[in-house]
XYZ file of C-alpha atoms in Angstrom:
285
model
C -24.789 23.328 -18.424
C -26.288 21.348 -15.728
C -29.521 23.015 -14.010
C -28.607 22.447 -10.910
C -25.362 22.114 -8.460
C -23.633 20.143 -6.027
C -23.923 22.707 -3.720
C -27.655 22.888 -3.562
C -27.871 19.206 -2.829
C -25.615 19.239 -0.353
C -27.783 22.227 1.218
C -30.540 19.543 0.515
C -28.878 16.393 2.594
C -28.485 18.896 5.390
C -31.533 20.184 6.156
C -32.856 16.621 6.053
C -30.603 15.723 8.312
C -30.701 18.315 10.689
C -34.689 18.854 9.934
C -34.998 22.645 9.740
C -34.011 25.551 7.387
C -32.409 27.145 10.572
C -29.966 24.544 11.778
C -28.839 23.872 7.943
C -28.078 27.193 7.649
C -26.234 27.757 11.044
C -24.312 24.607 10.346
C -23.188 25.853 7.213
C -22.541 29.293 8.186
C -25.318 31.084 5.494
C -28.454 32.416 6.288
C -31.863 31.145 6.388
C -32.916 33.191 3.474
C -29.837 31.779 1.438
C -30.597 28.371 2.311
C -34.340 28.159 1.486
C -33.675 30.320 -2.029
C -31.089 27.712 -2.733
C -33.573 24.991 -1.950
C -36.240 26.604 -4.166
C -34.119 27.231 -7.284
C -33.420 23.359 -6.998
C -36.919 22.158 -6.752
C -38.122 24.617 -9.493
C -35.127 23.938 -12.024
C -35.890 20.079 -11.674
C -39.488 20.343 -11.637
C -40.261 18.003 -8.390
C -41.325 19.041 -5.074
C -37.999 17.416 -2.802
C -39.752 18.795 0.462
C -42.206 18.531 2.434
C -43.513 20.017 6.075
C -43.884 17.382 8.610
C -44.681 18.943 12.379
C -41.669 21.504 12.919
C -39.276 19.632 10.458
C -38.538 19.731 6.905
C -38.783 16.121 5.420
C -37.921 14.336 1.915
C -41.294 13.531 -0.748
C -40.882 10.118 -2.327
C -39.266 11.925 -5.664
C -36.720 13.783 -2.861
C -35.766 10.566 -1.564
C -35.318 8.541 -4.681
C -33.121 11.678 -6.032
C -30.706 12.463 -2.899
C -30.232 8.474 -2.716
C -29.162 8.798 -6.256
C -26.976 11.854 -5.725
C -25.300 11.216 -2.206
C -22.181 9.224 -4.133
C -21.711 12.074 -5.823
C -21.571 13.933 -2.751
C -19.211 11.340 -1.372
C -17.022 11.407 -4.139
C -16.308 15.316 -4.503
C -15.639 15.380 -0.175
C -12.813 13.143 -1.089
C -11.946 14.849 -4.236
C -11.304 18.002 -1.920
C -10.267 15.918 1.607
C -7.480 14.325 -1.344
C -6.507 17.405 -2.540
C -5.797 18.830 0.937
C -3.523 16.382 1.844
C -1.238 16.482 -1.445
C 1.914 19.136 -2.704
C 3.422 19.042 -5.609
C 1.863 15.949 -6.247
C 2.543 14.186 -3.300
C 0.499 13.217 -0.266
C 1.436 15.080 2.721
C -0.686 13.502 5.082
C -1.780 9.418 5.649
C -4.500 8.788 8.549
C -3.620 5.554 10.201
C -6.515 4.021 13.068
C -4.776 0.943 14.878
C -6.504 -0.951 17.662
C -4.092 -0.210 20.802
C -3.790 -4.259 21.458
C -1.512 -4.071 18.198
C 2.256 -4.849 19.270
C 3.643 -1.839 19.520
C 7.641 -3.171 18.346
C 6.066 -4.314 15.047
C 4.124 -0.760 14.822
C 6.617 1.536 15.588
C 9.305 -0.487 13.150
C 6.519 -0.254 9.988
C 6.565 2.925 10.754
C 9.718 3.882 10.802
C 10.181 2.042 7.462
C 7.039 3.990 6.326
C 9.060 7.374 7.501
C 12.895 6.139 5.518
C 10.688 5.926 2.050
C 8.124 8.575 2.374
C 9.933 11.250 4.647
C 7.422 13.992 3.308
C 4.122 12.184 4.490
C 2.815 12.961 8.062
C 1.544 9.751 9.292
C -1.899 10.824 11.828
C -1.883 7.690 14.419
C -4.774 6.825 16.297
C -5.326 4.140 18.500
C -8.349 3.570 19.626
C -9.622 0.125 22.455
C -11.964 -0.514 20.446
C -15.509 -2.062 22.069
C -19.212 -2.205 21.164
C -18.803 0.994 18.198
C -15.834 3.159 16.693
C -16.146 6.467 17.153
C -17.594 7.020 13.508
C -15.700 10.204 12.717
C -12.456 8.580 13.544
C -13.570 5.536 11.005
C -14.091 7.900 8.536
C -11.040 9.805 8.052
C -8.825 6.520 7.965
C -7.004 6.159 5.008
C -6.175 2.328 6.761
C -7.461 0.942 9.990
C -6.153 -2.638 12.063
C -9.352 -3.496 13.941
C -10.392 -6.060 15.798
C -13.897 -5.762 14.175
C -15.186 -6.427 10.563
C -18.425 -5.783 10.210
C -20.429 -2.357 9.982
C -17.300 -1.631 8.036
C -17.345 -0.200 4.444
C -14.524 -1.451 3.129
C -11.871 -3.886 1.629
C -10.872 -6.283 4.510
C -9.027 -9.420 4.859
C -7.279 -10.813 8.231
C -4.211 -9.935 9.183
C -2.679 -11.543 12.299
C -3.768 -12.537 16.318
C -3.141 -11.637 19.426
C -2.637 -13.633 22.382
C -3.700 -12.961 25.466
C -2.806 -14.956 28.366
C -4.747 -15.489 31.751
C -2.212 -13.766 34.625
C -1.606 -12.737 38.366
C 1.152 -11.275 40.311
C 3.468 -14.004 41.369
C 2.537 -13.008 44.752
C -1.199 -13.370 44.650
C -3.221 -15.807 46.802
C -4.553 -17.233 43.693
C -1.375 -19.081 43.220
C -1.780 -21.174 46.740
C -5.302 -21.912 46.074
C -5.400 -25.965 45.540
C -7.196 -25.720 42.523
C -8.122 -23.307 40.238
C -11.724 -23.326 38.591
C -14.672 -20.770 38.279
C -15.488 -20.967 41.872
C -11.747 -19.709 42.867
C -11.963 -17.178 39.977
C -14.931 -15.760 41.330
C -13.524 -14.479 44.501
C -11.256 -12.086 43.091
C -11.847 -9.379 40.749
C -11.465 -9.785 36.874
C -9.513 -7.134 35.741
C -10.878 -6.254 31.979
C -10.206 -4.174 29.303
C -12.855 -2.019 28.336
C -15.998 -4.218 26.868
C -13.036 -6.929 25.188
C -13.174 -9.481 27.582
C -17.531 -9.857 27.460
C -16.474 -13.890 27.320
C -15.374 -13.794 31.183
C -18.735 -12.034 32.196
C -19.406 -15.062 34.907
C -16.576 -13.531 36.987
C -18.547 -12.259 40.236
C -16.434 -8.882 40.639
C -14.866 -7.161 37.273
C -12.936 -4.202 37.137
C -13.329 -2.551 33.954
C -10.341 0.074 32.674
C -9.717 1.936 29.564
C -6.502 1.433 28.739
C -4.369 -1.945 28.293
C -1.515 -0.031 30.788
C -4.010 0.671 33.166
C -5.346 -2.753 32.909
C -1.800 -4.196 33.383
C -1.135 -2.174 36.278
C -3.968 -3.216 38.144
C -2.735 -6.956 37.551
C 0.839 -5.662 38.697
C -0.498 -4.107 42.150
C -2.442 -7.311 42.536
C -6.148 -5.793 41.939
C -6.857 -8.736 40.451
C -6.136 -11.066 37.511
C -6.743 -11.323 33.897
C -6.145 -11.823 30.654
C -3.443 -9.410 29.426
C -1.790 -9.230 25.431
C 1.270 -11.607 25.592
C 3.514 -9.483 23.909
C 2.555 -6.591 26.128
C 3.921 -8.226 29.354
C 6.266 -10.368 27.937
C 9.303 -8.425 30.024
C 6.881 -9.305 33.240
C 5.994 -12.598 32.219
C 10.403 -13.228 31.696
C 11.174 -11.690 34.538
C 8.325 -13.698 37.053
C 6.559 -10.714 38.426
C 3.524 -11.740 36.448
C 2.426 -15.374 36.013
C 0.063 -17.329 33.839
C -2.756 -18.920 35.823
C -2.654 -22.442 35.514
C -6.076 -22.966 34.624
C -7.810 -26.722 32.942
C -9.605 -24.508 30.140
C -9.323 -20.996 29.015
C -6.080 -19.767 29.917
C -5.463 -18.630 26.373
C -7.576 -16.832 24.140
C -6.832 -15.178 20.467
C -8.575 -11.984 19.214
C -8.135 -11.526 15.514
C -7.104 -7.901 14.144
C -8.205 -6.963 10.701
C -6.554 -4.957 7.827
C -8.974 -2.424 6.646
C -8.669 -0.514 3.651
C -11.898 2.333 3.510
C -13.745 2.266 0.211
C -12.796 5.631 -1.814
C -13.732 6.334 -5.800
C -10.063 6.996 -6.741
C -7.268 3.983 -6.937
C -4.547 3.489 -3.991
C -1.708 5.504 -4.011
C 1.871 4.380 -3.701
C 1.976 5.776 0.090
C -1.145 3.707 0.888
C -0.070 0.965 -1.208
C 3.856 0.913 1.001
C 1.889 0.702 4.613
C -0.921 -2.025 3.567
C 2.536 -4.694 2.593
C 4.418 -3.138 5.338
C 1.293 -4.287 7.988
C 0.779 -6.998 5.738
C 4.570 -8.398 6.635
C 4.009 -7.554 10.034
């Protein structure tokens, strides 16, 4: 029998990240008392002082760190042990947790999907899309079972590239920009940039930008003649057909591509089929 438990050492990783007895044990719904027994029984049965007082929190020793370091995969591993078991019945996954950047066409999206749905009809696809900027929200990023990102480092996890997206420099048909006599950074500059969250950072010269949150909102601001900018192609494609939106015709720069990245998250176990079906469906997107 081993001396000790996973339990204690995940009692351990808490307090050192929280820093105190108190907050460990409020976190994990015990009591103090039950918390700094727990703690005790480990050091004693292994012999090594973990622990150490440092002002008003509870820190690692060298020997602490060197051993939680060695145990956190372990910890790692048996969350998705139990996270995996959650989401199967009768041997089956019940659940898949998809994260997809929102400049993703949606046609191609919602058709993998519904291919996903006609195979697996017994799997709950969770869809998040997320405009993603500077950081991903990191509890979203870890509950993925795939993720299409624009971003691939600061990841953990298989990778590879998957497709771009154009995006296309615009205005309403009906903006002044279009009389101007030429069109450079000077006649840019009077009118405001529309951009989408922090992903256009490469048209920071603009004088005036209008930053939104969403790629709809973004379009409609473009649509109501706010501004201009550059919108995803195959977002406004019905505008861009019908001639209520038009592409600036600039010398340089009126079209830009922003990769998007097929991310699989690093887990102990092997793919399963369901995982396995929407990484070639995406893949054939």
């Amino acid at each position: 029998m081993h001396k000790t438990t996973l339990e204690q050492w995940a009692l351990l990783e808490r307090v050192v990240e929280l820093g105190s007895f108190a907050r460990a044990a409020e976190e994990t719904n015990r009591s103090q008392s039950s918390v700094s027994y727990n703690l005790g029984l480990l050091q004693e049965r292994l012999g090594v002082a973990l622990l150490k007082p440092e002002g008003r929190r509870a820190v690692l020793t060298p020997a602490g760190e060197l051993l939680l370091s060695q145990v956190r995969p372990l910890l790692k591993a048996f969350t998705w042990v139990e996270s995996r078991a959650a989401t199967l019945r009768n041997g089956m996954r019940t659940r898949l947790d998809l994260v997809v950047d929102s400049i993703f066409p949606r046609a191609r999206l919602f058709a993998i999907l519904r291919q996903f749905q006609q195979r697996y009809p017994q799997t709950q696809v969770h869809l998040t899309e997320v405009l993603e900027s500077a950081a991903l929200d990191a509890a979203i990023g870890a509950g993925a079972d795939v993720m299409v990102l624009t971003r691939r480092q600061d990841l953990t996890g298989r990778g590879e590239w998957l497709m771009n997206i154009d995006f296309v420099a615009v205005a309403h048909r009906d903006h002044p920009l279009f009389a101007a006599p030429t069109l450079n950074d000077d006649t840019l500059a009077a009118w405001p940039l529309i951009r989408i969250a922090d992903r256009d950072t490469a048209s920071a010269s603009a004088s005036e930008a209008w930053t939104f949150s969403t790629i709809d909102a973004a379009i409609d601001a473009v649509m109501y003649q706010v501004g201009y900018g550059w919108l995803p192609e195959e977002r406004i494609r019905p505008q861009l057909e019908s001639g209520v939106l038009r592409p600036l015709p600039l010398d340089h720069g009126a079209r830009r591509a922003t990769p998007l990245h097929l991310i699989v998250k690093n887990h102990p176990g092997p793919l399963d089929e369901q995982v396995e079906l929407l990484i070639a469906l995406l893949g054939t997107a």
